Structures are given as structure tokens and as C-alpha cells.
PDB file of C-alpha atoms in Angstrom:
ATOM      1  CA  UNK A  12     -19.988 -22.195 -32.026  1.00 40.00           C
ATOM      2  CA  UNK A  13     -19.485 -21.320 -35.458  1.00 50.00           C
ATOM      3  CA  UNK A  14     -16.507 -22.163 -37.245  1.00 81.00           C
ATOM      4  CA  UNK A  15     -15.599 -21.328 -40.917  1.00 91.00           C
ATOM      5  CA  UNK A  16     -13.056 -23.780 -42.622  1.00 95.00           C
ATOM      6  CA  UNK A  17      -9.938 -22.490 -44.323  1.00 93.00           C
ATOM      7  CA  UNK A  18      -8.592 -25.223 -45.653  1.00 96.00           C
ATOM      8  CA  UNK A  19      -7.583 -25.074 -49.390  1.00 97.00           C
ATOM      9  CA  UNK A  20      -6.509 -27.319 -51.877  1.00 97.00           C
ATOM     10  CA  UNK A  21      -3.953 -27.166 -54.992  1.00 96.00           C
ATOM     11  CA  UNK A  22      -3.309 -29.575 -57.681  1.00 94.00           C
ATOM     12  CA  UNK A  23       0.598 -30.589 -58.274  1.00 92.00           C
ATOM     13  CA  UNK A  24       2.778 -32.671 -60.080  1.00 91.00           C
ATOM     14  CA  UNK A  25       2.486 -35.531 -57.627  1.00 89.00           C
ATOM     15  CA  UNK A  26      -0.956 -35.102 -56.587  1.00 91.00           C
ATOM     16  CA  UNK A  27      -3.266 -32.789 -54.132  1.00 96.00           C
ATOM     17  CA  UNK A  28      -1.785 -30.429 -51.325  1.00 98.00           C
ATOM     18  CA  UNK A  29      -4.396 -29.541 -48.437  1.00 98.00           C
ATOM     19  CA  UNK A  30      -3.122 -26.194 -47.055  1.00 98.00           C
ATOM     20  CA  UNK A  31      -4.654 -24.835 -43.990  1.00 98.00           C
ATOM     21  CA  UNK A  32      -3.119 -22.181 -41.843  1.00 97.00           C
ATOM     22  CA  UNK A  33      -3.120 -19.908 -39.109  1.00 97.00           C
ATOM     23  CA  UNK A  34      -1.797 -16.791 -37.715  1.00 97.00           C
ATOM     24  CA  UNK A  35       0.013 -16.492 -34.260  1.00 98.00           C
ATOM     25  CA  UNK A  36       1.246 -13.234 -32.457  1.00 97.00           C
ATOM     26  CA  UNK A  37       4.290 -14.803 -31.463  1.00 98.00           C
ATOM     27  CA  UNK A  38       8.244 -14.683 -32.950  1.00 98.00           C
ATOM     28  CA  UNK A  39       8.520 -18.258 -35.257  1.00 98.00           C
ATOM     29  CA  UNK A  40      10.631 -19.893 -32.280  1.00 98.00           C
ATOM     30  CA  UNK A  41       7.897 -19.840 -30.132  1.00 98.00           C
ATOM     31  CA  UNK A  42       5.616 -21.472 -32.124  1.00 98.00           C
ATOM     32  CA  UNK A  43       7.740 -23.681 -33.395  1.00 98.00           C
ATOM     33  CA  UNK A  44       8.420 -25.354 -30.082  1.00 98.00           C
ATOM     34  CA  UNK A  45       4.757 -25.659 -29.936  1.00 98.00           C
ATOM     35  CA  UNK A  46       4.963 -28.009 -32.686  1.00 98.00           C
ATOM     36  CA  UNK A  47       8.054 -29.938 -31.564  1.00 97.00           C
ATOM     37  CA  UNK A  48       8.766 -29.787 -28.044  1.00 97.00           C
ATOM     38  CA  UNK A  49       7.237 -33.186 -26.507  1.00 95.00           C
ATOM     39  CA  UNK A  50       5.671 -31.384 -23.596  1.00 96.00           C
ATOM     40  CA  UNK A  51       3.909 -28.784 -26.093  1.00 97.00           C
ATOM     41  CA  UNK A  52       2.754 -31.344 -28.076  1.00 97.00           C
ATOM     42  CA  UNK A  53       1.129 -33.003 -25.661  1.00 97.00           C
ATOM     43  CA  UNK A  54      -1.294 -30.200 -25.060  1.00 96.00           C
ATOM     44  CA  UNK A  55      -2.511 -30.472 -28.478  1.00 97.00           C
ATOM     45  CA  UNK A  56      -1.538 -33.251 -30.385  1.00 96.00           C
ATOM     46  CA  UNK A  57      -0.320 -35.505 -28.174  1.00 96.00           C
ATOM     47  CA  UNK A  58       2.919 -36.329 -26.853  1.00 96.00           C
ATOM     48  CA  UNK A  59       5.647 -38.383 -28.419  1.00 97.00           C
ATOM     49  CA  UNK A  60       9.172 -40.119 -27.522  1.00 97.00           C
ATOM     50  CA  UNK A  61      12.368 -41.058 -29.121  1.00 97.00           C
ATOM     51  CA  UNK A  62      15.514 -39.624 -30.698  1.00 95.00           C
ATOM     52  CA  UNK A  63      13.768 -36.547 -33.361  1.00 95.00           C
ATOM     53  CA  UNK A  64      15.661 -36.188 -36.048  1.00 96.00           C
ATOM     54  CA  UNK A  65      15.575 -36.145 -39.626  1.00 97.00           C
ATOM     55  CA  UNK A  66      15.278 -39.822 -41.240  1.00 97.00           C
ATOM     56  CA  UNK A  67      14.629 -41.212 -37.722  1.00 97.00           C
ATOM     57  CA  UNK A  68      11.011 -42.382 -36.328  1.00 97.00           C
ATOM     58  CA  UNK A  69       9.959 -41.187 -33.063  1.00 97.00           C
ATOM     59  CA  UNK A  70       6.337 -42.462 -31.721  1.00 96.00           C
ATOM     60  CA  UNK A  71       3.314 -40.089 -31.093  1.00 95.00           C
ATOM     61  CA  UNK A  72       0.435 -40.446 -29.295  1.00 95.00           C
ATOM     62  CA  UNK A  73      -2.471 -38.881 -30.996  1.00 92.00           C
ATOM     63  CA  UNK A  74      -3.964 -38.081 -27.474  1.00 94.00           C
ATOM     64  CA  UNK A  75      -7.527 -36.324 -29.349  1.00 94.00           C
ATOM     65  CA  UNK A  76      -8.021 -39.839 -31.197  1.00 93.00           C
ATOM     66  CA  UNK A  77     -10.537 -42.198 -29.906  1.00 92.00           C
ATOM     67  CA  UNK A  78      -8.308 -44.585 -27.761  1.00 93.00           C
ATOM     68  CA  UNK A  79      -5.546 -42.076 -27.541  1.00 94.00           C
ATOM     69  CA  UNK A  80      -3.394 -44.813 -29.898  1.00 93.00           C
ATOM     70  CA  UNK A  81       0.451 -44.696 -30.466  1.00 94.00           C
ATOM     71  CA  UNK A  82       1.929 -44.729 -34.087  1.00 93.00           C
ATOM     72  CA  UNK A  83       5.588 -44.144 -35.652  1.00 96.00           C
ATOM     73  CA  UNK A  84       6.024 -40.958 -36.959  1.00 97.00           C
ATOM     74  CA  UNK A  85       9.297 -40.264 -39.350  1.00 97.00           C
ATOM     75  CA  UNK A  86      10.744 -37.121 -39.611  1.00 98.00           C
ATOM     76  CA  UNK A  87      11.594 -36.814 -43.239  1.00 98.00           C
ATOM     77  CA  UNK A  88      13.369 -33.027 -42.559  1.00 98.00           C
ATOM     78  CA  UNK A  89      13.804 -30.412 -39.739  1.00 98.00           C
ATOM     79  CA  UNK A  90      14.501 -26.948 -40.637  1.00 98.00           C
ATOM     80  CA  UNK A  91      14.102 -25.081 -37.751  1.00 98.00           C
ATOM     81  CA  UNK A  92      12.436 -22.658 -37.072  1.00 98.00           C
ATOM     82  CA  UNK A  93      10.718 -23.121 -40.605  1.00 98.00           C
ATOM     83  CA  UNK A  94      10.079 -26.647 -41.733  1.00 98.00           C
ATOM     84  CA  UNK A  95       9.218 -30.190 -40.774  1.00 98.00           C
ATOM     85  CA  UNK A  96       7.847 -32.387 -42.891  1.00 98.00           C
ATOM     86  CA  UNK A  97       6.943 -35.803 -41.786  1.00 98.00           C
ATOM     87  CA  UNK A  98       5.078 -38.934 -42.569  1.00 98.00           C
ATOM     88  CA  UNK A  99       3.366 -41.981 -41.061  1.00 95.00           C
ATOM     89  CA  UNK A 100       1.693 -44.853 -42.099  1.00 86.00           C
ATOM     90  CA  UNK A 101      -1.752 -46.146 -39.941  1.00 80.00           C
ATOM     91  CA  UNK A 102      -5.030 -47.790 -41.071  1.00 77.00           C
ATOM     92  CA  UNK A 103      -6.354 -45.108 -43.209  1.00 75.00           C
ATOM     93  CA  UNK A 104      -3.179 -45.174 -45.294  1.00 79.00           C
ATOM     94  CA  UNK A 105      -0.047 -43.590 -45.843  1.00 87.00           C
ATOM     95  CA  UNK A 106       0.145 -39.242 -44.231  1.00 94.00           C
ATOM     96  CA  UNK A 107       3.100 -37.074 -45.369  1.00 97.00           C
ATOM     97  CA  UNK A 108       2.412 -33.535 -43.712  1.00 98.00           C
ATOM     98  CA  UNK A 109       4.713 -30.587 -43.383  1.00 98.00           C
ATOM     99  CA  UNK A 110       4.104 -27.924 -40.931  1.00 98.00           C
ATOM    100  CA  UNK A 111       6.135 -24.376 -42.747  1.00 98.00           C
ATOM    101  CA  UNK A 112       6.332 -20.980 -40.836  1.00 98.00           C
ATOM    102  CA  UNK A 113       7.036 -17.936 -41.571  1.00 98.00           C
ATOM    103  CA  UNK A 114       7.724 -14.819 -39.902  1.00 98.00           C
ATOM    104  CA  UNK A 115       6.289 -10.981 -40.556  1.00 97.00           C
ATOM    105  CA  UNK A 116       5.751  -7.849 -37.987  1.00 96.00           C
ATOM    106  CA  UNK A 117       5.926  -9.827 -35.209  1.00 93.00           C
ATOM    107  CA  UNK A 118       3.439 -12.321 -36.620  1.00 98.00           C
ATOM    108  CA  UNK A 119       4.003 -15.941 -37.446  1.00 98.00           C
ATOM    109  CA  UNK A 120       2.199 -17.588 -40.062  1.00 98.00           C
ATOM    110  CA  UNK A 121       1.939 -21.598 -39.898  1.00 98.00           C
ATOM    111  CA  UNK A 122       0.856 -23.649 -42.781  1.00 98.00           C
ATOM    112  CA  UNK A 123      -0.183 -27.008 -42.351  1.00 98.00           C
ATOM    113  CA  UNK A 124       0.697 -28.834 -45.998  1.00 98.00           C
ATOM    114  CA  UNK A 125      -1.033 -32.584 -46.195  1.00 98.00           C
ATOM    115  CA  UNK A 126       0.192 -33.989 -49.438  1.00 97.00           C
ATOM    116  CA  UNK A 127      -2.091 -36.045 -50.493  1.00 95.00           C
ATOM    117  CA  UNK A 128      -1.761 -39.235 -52.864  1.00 89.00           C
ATOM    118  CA  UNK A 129      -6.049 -39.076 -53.534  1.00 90.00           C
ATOM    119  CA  UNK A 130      -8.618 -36.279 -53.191  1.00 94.00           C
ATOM    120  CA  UNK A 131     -10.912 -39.395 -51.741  1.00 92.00           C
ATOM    121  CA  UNK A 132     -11.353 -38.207 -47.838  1.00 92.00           C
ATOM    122  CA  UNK A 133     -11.310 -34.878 -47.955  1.00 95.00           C
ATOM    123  CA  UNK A 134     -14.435 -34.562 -46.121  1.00 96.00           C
ATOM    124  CA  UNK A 135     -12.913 -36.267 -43.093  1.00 95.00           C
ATOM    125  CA  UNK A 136      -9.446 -35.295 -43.500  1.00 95.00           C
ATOM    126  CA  UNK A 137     -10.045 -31.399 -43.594  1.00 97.00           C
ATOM    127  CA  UNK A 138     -12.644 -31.427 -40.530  1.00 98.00           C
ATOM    128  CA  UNK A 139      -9.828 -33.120 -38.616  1.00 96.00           C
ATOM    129  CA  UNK A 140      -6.984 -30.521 -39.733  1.00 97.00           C
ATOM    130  CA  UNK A 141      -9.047 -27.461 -39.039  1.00 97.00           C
ATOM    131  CA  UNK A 142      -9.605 -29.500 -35.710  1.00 97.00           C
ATOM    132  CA  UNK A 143      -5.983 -29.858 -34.034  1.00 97.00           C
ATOM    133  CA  UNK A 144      -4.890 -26.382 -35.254  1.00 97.00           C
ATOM    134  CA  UNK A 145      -7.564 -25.015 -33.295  1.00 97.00           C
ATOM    135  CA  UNK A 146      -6.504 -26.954 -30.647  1.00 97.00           C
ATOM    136  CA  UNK A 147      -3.196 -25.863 -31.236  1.00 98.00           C
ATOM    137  CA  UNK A 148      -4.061 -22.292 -31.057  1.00 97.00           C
ATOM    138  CA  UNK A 149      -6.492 -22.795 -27.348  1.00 97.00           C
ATOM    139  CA  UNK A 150      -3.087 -24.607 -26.463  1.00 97.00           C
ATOM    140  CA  UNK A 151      -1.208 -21.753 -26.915  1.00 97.00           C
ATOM    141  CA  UNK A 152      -3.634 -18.656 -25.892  1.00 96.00           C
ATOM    142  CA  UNK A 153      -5.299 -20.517 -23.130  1.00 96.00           C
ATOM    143  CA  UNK A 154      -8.777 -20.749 -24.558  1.00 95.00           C
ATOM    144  CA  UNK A 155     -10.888 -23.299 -24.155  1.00 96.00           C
ATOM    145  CA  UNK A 156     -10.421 -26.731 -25.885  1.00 96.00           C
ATOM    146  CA  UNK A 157     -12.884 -26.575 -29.220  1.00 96.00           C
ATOM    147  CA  UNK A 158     -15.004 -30.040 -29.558  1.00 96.00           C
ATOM    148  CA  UNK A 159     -14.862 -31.961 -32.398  1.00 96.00           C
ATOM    149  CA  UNK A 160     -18.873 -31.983 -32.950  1.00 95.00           C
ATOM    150  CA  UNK A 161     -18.148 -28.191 -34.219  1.00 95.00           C
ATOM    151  CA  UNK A 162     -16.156 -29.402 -36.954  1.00 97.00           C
ATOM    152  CA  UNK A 163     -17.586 -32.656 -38.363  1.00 96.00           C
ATOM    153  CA  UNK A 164     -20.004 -33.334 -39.709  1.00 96.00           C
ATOM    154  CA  UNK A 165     -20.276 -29.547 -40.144  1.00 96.00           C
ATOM    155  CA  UNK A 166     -17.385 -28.918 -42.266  1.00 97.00           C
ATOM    156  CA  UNK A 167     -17.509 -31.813 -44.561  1.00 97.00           C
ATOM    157  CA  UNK A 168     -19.368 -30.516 -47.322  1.00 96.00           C
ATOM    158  CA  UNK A 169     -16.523 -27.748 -47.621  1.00 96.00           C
ATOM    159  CA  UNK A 170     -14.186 -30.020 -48.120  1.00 97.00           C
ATOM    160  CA  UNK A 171     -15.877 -32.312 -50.135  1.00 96.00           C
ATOM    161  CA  UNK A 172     -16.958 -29.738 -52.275  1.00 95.00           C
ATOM    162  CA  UNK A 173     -12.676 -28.535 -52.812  1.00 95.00           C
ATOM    163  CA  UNK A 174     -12.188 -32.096 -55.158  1.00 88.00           C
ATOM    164  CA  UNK A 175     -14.739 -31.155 -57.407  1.00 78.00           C
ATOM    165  CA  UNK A 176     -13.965 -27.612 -57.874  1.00 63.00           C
ATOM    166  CA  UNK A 177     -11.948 -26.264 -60.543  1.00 61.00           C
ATOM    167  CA  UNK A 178      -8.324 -25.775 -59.328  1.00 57.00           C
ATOM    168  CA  UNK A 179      -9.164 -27.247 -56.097  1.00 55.00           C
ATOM    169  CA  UNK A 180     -10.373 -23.558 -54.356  1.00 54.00           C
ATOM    170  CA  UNK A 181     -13.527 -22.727 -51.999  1.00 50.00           C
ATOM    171  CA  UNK A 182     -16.386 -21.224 -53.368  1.00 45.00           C
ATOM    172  CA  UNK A 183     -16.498 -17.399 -52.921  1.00 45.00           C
ATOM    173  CA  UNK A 184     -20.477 -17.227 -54.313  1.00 43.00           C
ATOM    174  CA  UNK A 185     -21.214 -17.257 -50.658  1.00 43.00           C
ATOM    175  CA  UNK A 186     -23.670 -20.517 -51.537  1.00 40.00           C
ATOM    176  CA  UNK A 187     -21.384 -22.439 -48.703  1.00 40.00           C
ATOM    177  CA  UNK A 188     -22.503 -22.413 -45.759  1.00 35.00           C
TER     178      UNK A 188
END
């Protein structure tokens, strides 16, 4: 299977922003209970328990992860059916995400923000993304699940290649492959 990457990446203030995104033919509700309703979650994500709100910590289960392990997971805000931005803190370091929609012609658009503290990563971090949103979007349109072997090691050198570009952007030279 052939998969392109989409991720992008733009420089701020504060640091990097990964921003990858994709396109569902559903109203914004829908899709936003994909990304917050515990038994939705669990068909692509993983599942998680507690009291959601915002400045509360629930635990998730990242149920694609080797070991399936469970971690804390603050909400940091909950717009819906727009916005939640959230953060955890594991091994690999500190991860504050926020998952924006927004609505057009019966189309809803979902952007997947990682704010990043260091561009070091990207080459595992990005693979991974592109990863769950796929298996976001089989969760939701029935496909079959992708496998991660599509994604890394084969999209790594696109997003290694994003840190050392000018403004952060792919290459459009069509020298990517």
C-alpha cells in the first residue's frame, strides 16, 4: 500500500506545530464523538476512563502501542464540537496536541496540531500521526485497519526532511518519494 504523508510543519513563537489533517463526509458532531466518546475511541486510539473535562486528567489506553500501556491524559480545553487540546507526559517527553474541526458543505475538516517543544523526532513522531488518523478514518468508514509497516520506516525521511526545510514545508520538486 502506498501512502503519501501530509503532515506539515510551521514555526511559532513558542516553537514547532506539526499539522496533519483529514477530511470526513460527516456533520462536525459526528466526528467529534469519534474523538471523544470512550467507546469511539477505543476503535482507534484506545479507550480511556474518568471524569473528561477541562483541567481534569482522565487515563487512556493507547491500545495500537506495543503493550497496549495506560497513561494520564489532561484535558487542557473542550470546545465542542471544535476544539480539544490536551497534553500528557510519558517516556519520550512531554505531548500537548489539539485536535480542531471545522465544518464546510457537509464536510468536516480535522486538524491534528502537535505543538512541539523540539523539531528532534519528527521522523518518528509524524509516521505515528499519519498512523492513528488513518486508523481513525478505517474506524469510521469501515475499512480495513492500515499496518504500521506502511508508515514507518517509509515516511520518515518526509518528516525528517520538514526540520531542515525552510519554513518547515514539504518539498513540492517531486524529489520525495
Amino acid at each position: 500500500m502506498n501512502r503519501l504523508p501530509t503532515g506539515r510543519l510551521f514555526r511559532t513563537g513558542t516553537g514547532s506545530d506539526l499539522v496533519l489533517s483529514r477530511t470526513f463526509r460527516a456533520p462536525a458532531e459526528d466526528v467529534w464523538a469519534s474523538l471523544t466518546e470512550p467507546e469511539r475511541t477505543a476503535r482507534w486510539f484506545g479507550p480511556w476512563e474518568g471524569d473528561a473535562a477541562p483541567g481534569r486528567t482522565i487515563k487512556v489506553q493507547l491500545a495500537f502501542e506495543d503493550q497496549a500501556p495506560w497513561c494520564d491524559l489532561r484535558i487542557d480545553a473542550c470546545e465542542p464540537p471544535r476544539r480539544l487540546a490536551v497534553s500528557m507526559t510519558d517516556e519520550a517527553g512531554t505531548w500537548r496536541m489539539e485536535l480542531l474541526l471545522s465544518e464546510a458543505d457537509g464536510s468536516t475538516e480535522l486538524r491534528l496540531v502537535h505543538h512541539l517543544d523540539t523539531e528532534d523526532g519528527l521522523g518518528e513522531v509524524g509516521p505515528g500521526w499519519e498512523y492513528y488518523l488513518d486508523l481513525l478514518t478505517a474506524a469510521r468508514d469501515g475499512s480495513p485497519q492500515p499496518d504500521f509497516g506502511d508508515y514507518f520506516p517509509a515516511m520518515k525521511p518526509h518528516f525528517d526532511g520538514l526540520s531542515t526545510r525552510p519554513g518547515g514545508q514539504p518539498d513540492t520538486s517531486g524529489a520525495e518519494a
